[in-house]
Short mmCIF file of C-alpha atoms and ligand atoms in Angstrom, two decimals:
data_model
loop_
_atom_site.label_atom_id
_atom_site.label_comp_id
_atom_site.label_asym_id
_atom_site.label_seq_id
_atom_site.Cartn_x
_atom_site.Cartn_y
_atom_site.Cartn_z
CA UNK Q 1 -36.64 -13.05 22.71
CA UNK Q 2 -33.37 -15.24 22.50
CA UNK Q 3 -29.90 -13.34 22.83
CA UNK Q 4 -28.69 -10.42 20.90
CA UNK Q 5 -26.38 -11.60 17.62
CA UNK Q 6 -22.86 -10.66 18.11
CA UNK Q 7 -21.20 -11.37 15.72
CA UNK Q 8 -19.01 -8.01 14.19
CA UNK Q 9 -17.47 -8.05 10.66
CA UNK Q 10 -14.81 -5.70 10.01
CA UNK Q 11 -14.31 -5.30 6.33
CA UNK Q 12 -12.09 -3.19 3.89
CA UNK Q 13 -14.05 -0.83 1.72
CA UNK Q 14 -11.32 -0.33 -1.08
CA UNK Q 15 -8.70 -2.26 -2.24
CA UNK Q 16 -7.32 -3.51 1.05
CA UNK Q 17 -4.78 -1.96 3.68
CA UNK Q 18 -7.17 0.04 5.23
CA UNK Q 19 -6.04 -0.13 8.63
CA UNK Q 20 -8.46 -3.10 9.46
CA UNK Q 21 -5.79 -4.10 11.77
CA UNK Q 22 -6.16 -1.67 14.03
CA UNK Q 23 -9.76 -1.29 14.37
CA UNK Q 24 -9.87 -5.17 14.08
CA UNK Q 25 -7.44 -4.74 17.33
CA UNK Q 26 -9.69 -1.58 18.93
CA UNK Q 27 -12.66 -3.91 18.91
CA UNK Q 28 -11.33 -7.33 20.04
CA UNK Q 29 -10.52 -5.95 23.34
CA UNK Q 30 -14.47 -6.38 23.96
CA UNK Q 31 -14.60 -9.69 21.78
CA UNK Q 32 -14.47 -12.95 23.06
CA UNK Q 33 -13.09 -14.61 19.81
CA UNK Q 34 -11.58 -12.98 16.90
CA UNK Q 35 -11.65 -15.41 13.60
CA UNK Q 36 -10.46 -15.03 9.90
CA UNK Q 37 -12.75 -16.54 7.20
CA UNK Q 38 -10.83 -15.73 4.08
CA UNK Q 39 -7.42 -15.08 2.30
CA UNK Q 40 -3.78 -16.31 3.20
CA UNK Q 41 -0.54 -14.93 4.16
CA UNK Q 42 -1.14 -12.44 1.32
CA UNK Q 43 -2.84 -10.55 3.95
CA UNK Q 44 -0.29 -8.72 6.48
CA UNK Q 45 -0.95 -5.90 9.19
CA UNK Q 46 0.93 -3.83 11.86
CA UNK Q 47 -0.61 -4.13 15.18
CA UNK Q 48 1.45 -1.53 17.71
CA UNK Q 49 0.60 -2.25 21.39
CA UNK Q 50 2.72 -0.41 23.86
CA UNK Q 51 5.95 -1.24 22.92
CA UNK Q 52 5.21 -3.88 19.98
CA UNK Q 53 4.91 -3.36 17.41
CA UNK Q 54 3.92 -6.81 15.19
CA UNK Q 55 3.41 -7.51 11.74
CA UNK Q 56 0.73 -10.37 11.32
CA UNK Q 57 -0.05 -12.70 8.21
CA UNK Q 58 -2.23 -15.18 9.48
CA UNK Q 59 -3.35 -15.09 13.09
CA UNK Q 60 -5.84 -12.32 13.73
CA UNK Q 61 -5.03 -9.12 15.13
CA UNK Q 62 -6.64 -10.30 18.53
CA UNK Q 63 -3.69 -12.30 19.44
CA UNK Q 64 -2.71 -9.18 21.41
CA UNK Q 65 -4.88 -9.12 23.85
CA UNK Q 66 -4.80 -12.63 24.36
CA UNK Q 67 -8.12 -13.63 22.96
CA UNK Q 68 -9.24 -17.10 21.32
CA UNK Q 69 -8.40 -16.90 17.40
CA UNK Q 70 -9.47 -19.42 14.88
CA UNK Q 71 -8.72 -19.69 11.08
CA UNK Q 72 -11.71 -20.22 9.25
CA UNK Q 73 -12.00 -23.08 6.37
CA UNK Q 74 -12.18 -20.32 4.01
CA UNK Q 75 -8.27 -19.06 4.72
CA UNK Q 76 -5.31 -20.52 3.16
CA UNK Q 77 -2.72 -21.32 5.26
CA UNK Q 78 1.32 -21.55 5.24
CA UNK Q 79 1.90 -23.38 7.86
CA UNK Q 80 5.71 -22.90 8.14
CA UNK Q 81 4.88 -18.88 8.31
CA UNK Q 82 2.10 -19.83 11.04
CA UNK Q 83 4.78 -21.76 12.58
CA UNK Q 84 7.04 -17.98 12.54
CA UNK Q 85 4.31 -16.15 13.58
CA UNK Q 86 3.41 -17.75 16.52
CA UNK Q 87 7.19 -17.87 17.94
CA UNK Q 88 7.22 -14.42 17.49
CA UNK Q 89 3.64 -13.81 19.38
CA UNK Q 90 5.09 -15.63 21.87
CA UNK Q 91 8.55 -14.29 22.42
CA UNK Q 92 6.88 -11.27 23.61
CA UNK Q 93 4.42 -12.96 26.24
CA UNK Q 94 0.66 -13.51 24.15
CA UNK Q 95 0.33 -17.03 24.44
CA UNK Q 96 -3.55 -17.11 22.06
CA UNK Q 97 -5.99 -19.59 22.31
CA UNK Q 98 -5.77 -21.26 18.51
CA UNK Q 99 -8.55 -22.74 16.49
CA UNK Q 100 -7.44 -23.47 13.04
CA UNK Q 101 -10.55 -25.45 10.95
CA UNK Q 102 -9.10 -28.70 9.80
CA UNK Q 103 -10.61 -27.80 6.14
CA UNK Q 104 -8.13 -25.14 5.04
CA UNK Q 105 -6.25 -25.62 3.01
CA UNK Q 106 -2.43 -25.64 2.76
CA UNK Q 107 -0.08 -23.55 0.53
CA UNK Q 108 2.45 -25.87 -0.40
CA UNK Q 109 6.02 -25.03 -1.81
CA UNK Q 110 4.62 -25.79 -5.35
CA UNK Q 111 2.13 -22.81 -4.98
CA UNK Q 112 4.28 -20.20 -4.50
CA UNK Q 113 7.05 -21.74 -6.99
CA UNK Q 114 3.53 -21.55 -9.79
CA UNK Q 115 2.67 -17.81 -8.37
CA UNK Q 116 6.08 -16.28 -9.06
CA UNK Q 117 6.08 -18.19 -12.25
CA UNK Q 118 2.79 -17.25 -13.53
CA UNK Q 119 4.06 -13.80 -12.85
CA UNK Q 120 7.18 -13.33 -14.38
CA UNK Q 121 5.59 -15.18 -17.93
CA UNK Q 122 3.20 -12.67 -17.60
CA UNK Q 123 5.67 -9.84 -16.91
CA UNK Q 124 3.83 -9.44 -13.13
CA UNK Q 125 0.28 -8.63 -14.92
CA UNK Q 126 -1.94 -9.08 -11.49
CA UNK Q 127 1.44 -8.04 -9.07
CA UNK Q 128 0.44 -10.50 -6.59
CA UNK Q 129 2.42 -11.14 -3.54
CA UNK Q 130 3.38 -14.29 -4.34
CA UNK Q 131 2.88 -16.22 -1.83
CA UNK Q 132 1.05 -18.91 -3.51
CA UNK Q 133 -2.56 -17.73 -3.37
CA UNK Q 134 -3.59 -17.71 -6.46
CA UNK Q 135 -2.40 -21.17 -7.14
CA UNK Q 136 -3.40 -22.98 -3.47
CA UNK Q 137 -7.33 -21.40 -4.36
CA UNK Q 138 -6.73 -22.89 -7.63
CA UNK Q 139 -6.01 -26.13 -6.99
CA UNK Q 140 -8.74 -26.19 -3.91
CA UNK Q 141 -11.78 -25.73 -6.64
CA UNK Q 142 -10.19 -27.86 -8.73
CA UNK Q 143 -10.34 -30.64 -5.73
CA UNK Q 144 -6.37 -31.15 -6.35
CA UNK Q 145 -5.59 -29.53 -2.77
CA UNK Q 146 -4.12 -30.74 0.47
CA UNK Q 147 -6.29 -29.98 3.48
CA UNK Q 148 -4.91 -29.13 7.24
CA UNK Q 149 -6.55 -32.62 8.10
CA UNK Q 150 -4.51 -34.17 5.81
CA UNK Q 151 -0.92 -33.39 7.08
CA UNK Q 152 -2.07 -34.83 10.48
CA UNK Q 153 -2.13 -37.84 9.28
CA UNK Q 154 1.62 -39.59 7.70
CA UNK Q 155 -0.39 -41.75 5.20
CA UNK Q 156 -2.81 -39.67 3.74
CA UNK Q 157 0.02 -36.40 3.14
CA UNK Q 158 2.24 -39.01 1.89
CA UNK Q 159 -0.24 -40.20 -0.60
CA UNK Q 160 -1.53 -36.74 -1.72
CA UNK Q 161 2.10 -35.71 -2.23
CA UNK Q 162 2.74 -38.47 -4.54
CA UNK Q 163 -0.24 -38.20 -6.02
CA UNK Q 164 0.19 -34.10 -7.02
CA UNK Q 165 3.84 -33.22 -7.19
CA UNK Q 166 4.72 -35.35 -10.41
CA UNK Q 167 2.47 -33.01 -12.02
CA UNK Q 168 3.29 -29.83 -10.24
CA UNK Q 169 6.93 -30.86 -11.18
CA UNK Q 170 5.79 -31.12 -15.14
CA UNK Q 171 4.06 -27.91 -15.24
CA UNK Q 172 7.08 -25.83 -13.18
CA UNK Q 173 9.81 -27.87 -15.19
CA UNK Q 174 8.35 -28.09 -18.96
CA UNK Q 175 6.03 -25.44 -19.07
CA UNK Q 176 7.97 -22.68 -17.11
CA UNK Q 177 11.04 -23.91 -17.74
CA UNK Q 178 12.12 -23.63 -13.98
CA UNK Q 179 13.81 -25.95 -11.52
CA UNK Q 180 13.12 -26.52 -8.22
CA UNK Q 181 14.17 -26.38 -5.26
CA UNK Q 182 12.90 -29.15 -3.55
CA UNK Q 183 11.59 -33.19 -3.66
CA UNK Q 184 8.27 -34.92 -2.85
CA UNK Q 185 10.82 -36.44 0.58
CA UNK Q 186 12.15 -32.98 1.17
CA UNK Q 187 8.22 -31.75 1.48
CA UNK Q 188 6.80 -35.19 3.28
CA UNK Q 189 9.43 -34.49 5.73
CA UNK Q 190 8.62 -30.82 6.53
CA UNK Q 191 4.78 -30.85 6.53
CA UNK Q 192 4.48 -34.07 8.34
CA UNK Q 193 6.15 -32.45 11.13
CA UNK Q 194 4.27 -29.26 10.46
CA UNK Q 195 1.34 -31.25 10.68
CA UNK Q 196 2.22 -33.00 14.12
CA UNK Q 197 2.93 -29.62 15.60
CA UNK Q 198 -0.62 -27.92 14.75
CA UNK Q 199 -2.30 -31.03 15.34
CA UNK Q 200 -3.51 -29.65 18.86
CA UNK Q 201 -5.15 -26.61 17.30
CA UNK Q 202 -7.23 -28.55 14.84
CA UNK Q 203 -10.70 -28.15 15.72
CA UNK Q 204 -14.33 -27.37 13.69
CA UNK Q 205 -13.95 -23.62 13.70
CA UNK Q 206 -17.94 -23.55 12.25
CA UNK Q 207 -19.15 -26.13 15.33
CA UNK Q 208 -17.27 -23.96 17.94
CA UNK Q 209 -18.41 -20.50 16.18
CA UNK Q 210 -21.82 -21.41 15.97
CA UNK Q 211 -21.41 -22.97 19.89
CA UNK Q 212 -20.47 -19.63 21.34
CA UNK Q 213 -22.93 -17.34 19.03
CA UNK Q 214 -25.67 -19.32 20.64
CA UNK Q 215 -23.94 -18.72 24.30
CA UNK Q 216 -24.22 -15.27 23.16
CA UNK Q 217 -20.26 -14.51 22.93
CA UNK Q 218 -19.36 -11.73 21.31
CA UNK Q 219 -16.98 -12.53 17.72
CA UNK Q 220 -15.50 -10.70 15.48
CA UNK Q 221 -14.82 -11.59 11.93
CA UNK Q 222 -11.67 -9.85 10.59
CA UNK Q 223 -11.32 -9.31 6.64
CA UNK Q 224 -8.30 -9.43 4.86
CA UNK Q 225 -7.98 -7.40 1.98
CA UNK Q 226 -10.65 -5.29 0.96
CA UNK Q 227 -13.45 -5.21 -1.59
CA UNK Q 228 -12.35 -4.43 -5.03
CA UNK Q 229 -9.84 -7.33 -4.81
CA UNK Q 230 -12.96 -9.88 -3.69
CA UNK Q 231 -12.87 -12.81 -6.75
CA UNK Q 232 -16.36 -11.66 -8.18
CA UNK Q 233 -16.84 -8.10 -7.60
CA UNK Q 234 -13.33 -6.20 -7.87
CA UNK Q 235 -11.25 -5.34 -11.10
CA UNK Q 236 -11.41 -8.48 -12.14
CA UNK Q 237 -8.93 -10.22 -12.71
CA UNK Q 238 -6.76 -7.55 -10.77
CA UNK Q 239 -8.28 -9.39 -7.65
CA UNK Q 240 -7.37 -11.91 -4.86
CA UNK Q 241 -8.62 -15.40 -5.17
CA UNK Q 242 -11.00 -15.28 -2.35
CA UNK Q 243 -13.58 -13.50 -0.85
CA UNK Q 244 -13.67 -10.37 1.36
CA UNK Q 245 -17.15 -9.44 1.34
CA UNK Q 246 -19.20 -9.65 4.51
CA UNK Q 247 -21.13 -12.51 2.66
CA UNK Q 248 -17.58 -14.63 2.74
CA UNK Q 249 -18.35 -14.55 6.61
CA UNK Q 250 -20.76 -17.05 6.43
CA UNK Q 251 -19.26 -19.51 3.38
CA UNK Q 252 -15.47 -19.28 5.04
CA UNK Q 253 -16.60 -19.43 9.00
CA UNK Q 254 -19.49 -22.33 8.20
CA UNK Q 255 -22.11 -19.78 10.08
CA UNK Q 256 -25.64 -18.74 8.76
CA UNK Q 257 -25.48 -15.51 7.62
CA UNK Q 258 -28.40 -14.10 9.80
CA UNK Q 259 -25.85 -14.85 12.88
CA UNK Q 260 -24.13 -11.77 11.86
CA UNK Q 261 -25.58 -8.14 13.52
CA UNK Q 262 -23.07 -5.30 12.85
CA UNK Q 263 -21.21 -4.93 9.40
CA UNK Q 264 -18.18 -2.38 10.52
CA UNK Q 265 -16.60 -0.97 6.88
CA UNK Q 266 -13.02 0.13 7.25
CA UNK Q 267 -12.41 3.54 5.18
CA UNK Q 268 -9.10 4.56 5.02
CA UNK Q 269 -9.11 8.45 4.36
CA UNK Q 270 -7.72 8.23 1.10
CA UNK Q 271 -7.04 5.74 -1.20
CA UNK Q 272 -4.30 3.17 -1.90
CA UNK Q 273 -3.67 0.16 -4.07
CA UNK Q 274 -0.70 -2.59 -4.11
CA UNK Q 275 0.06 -4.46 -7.25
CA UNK Q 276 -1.69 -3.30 -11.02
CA UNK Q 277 -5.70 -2.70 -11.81
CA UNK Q 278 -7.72 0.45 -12.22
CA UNK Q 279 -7.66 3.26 -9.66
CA UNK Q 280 -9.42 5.80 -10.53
CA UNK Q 281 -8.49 8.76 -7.98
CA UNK Q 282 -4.93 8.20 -8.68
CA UNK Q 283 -2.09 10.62 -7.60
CA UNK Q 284 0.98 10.43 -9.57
CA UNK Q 285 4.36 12.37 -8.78
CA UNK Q 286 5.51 14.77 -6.03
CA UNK Q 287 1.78 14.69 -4.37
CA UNK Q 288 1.65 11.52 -4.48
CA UNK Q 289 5.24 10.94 -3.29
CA UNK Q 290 4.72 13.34 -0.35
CA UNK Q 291 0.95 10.67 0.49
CA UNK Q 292 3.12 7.72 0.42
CA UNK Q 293 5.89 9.16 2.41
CA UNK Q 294 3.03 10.88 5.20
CA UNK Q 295 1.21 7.37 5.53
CA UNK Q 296 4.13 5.10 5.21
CA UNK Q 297 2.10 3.91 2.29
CA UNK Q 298 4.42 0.68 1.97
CA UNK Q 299 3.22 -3.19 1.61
CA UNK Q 300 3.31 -5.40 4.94
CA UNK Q 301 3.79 -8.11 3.50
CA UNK Q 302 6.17 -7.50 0.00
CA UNK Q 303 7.53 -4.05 0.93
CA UNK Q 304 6.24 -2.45 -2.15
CA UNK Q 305 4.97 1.20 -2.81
CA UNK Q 306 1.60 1.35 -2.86
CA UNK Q 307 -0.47 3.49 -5.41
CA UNK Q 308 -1.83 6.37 -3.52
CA UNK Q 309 -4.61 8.82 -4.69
CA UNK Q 310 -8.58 10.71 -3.22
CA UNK Q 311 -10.69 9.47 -1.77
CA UNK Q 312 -13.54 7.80 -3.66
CA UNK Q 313 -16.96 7.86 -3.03
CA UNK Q 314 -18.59 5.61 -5.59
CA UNK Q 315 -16.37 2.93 -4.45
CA UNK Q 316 -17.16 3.39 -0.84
CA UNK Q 317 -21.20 3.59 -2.15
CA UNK Q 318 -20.89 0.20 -4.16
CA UNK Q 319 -18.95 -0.89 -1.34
CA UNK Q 320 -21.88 -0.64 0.73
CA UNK Q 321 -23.89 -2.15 -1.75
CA UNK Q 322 -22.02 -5.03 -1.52
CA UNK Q 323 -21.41 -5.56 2.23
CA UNK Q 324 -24.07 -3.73 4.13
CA UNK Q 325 -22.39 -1.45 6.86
CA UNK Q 326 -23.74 -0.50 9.90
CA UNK Q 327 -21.12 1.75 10.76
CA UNK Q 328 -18.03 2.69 9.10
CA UNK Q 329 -14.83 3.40 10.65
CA UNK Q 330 -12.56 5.77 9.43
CA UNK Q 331 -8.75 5.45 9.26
CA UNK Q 332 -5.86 7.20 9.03
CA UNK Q 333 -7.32 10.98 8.87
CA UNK Q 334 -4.28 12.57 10.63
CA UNK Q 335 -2.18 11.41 7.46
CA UNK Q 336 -4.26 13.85 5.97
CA UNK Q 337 -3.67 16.31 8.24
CA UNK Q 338 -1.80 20.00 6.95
CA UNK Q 339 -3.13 19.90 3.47
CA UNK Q 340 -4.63 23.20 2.15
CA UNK Q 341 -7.42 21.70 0.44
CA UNK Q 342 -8.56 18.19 -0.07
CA UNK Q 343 -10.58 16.52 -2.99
CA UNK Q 344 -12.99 13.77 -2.80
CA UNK Q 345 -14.23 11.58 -5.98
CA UNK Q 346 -18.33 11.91 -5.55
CA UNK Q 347 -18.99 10.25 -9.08
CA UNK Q 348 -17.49 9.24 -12.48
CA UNK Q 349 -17.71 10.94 -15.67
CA UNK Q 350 -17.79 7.90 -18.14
CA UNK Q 351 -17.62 8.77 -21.56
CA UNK Q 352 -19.92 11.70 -20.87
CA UNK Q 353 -22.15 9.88 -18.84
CA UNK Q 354 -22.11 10.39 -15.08
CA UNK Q 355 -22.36 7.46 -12.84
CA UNK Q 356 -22.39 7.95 -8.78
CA UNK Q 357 -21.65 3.56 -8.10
CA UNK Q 358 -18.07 1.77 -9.48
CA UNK Q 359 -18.74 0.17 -12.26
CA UNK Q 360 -18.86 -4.09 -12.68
CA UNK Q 361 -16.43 -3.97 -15.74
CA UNK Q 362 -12.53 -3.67 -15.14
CA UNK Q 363 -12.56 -2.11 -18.97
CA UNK Q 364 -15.16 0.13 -18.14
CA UNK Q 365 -13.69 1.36 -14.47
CA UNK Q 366 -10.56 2.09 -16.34
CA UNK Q 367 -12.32 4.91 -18.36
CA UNK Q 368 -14.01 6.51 -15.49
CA UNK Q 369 -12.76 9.90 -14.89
CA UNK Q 370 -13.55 11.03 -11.49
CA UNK Q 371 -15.47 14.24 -10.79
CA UNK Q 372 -13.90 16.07 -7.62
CA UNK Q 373 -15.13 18.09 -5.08
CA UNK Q 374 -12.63 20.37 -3.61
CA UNK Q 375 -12.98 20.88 0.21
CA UNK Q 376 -11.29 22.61 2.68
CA UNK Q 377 -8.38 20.79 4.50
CA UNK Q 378 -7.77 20.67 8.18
CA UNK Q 379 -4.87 20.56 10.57
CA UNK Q 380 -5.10 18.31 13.51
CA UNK Q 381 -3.27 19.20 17.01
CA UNK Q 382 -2.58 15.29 17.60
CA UNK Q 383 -4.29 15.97 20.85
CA UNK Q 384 -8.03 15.11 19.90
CA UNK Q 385 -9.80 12.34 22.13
CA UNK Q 386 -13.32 13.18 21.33
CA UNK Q 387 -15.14 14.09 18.12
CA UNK Q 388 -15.78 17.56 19.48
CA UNK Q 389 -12.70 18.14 19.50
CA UNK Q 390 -11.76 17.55 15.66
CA UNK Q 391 -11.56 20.78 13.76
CA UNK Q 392 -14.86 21.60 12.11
CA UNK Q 393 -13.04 20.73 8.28
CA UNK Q 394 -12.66 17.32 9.22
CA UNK Q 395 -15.96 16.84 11.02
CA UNK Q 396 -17.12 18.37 7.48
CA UNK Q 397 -14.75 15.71 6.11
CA UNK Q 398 -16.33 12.92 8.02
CA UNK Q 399 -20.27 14.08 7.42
CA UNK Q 400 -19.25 13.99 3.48
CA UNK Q 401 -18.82 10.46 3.62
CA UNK Q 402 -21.62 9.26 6.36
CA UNK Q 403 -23.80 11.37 3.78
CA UNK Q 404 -22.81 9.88 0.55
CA UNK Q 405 -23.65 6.19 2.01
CA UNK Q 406 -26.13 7.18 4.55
CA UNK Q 407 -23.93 5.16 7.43
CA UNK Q 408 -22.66 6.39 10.35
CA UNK Q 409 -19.16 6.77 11.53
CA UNK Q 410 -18.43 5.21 14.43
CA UNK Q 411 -14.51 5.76 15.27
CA UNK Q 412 -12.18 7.78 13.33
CA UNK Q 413 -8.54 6.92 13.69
CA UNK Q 414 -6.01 9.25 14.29
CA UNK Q 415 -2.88 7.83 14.98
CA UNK Q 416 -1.41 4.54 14.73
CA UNK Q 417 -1.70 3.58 18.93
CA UNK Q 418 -4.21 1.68 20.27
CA UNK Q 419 -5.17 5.02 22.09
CA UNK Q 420 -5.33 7.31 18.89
CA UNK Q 421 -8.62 6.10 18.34
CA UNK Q 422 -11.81 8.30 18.97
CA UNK Q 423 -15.39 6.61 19.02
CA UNK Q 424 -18.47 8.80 17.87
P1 IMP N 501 -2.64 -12.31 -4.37
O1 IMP N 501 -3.71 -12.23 -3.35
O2 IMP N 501 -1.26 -12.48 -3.80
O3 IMP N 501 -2.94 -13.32 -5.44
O4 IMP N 501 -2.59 -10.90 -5.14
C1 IMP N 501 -3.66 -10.42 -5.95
C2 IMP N 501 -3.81 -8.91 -5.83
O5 IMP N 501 -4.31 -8.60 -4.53
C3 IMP N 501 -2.51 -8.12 -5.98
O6 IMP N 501 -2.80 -6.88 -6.58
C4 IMP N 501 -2.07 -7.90 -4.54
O7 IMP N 501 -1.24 -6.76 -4.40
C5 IMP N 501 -3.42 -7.68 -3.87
N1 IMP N 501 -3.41 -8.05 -2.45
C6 IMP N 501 -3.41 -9.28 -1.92
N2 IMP N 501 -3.44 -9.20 -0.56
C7 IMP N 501 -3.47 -7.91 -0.26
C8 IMP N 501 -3.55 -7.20 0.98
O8 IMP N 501 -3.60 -7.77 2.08
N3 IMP N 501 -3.56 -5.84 0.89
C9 IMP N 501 -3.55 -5.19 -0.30
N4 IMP N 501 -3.49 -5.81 -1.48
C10 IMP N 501 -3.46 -7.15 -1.46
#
């Protein structure tokens, strides 16, 4: 018998903003190495520790407890927010093993000039965050990007620069009719020393992975955004450019996918959404106002309102589908906490037909009308440490969804501390 797998994927279940930070945080105390495998500095989550309270774009959530992170070749990275992250990680004493894989690749300045212009010509059709995602994927597929290994070395980054930014120029100057605000010197200049700086860190974040899996260290893979925004199988094309399915473990790590043993599914206990696409649970006005408010319902990384509605079962079933949980982890129930009743989306009316899985076309998802079942809400004391201790409407709450996708529930958070977290 060789050694038990251990590697633990934490993954959102909806559209992102879960709360995978948290969890992501819960678990890493036990981890050896925490690692990201997908997305950029699109992603963002709060992380309160004691007195901390941190807002993260690109390092993992286990820089808190001091734990080796890498960045996977699958993430995107902007290195001069890296750069801001890590003073602020370290101004308040985590100094975190880093690992970034020398294959990511970079967001330059052009990215995020093309995101926010792509947007406003299209009157902000996706909403993205606009910090260059779309754009740095882009240009990665279409072998037109600049890799971390390149800005180590003067020569290469100077070549790639003046090989992409006449065009980059073009398409911002003639096509979107903007200028910009800075030069093929101005950017040599920056991320050349950007690329001195993390040139330490670089290191083959698959080799190393792989190195301590076989050791039998524990690692956990932390998602960024959530399901329905994955490339292929969200509300296409209101999506992310990247993939956070469990399965973009093992094509943005470098790992084979049988090295993975527990698939944990974030489920925040309702439902939100940043930026546009179909939502089919929905709240508008006062109740959903009075969500928002209750779960501080407002974007990490942009600031923006996000969409609130019910909780949703056929997305949490297709969800599973698609990732394969072994447990789920439920966030975020005491926002829920006072209401009289509660309803919970357990299949779709579409067009007369009823369907119990989210459907695969955005046009299609956009006509489902949810059918609700009304249960009884529950008030929680703030007190509860154990699961016998919830009030039996929430356990009821809890067995609704472990019974809908036939996985268990494994920690249910209550609170946003470290501490507000109860394991099953
Ligand atoms: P992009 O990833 O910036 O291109 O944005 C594409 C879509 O994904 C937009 O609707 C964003 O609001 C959404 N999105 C991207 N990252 C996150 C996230 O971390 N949480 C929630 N939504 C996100």
């Amino acid at each position: 018998m060789g050694l038990e797998l251990t590697g633990i994927v934490v993954i959102g279940t909806q559209f992102g903003d879960e709360g995978k930070g948290k969890i992501t945080d819960f678990l890493s105390e036990k981890a050896d190495i925490v690692a990201r495998f997908q997305g950029g500095n699109n992603a963002g989550h709060t992380v309160k520790v004691a007195e901390h309270t941190v807002k993260l774009h690109h390092l993992p959530s286990g820089v808190m407890h001091n734990k080796t992170v890498m960045i996977g070749a699958g993430v995107i990275i902007d290195p001069k927010v890296l750069e801001e992250e890590l003073k602020t990680i370290e101004s308040i004493g985590k100094k975190p093993g880093l690992f970034i894989d020398p294959r990511c690749h970079i967001i330059m300045p052009w990215h995020n000039a093309l995101d926010i212009a792509g947007e406003e010509s299209n009157n902000g059709s996706i909403g993205t965050t606009k910090r260059g995602i779309g754009p740095c994927y882009a240009d990665k597929c279409l072998r037109k990007g600049i890799r971390f290994e390149d800005l180590v070395y003067e020569r290469r980054l100077e070549e790639a620069i003046e090989r992409i930014f006449p065009e980059k120029k073009k398409i911002l100057e003639k096509v979107y009719g903007k200028k910009i605000d800075f030069s093929a010197e101005s950017v040599f200049k920056e991320y050349s020393r950007l690329g001195k700086k993390f040139a330490p860190f670089l290191k083959d974040v698959s080799f190393h992975v792989c190195a301590q899996l076989e050791k039998g260290k524990e690692i956990l893979f932390e998602g960024a955004q959530g399901t329905f925004l994955d490339n292929d199988f969200g509300t296409y094309p209101y999506v992310t450019s990247s993939h956070p399915l469990s399965g973009g473990v093992a094509t943005g790590i470098g790992i084979p996918i049988n090295k993975i043993s527990r698939v944990v599914g974030i489920v925040k206990a309702y439902t939100t959404r940043v930026g546009n696409g179909p939502f089919p649970t929905e709240l508008q006005g006062k109740q959903a106002d009075d969500l928002r408010e209750k779960g501080e319902e407002f974007g990490t990384t942009t600031g923006r309102a996000r969409r609130v509605g019910w909780l949703d079962i056929p997305m949490l079933r297709t969800a599973h589908r698609l990732n394969g949980f072994t447990e789920l982890a439920i966030t975020k129930l005491d926002v829920l906490s006072g209401m009289k009743e509660l309803k919970v989306a357990v299949e779709y009316d579409i067009g007369g037909k009823i369907v119990k899985n989210f459907p695969y076309s955005t046009s299609t998802v956009e006509k489902a009308k949810p059918v609700y079942k009304t249960v009884k809400g529950f008030t929680l004391s703030g007190k509860e440490k154990k699961f016998s201790e919830l009030p039996k409407e929430a356990k009821d709450y809890l067995k609704l969804i472990e019974e809908s996708l036939g996985v268990p529930v494994k920690f249910v958070s209550v609170g946003p501390e470290r501490n507000e977290t109860i394991i099953c």
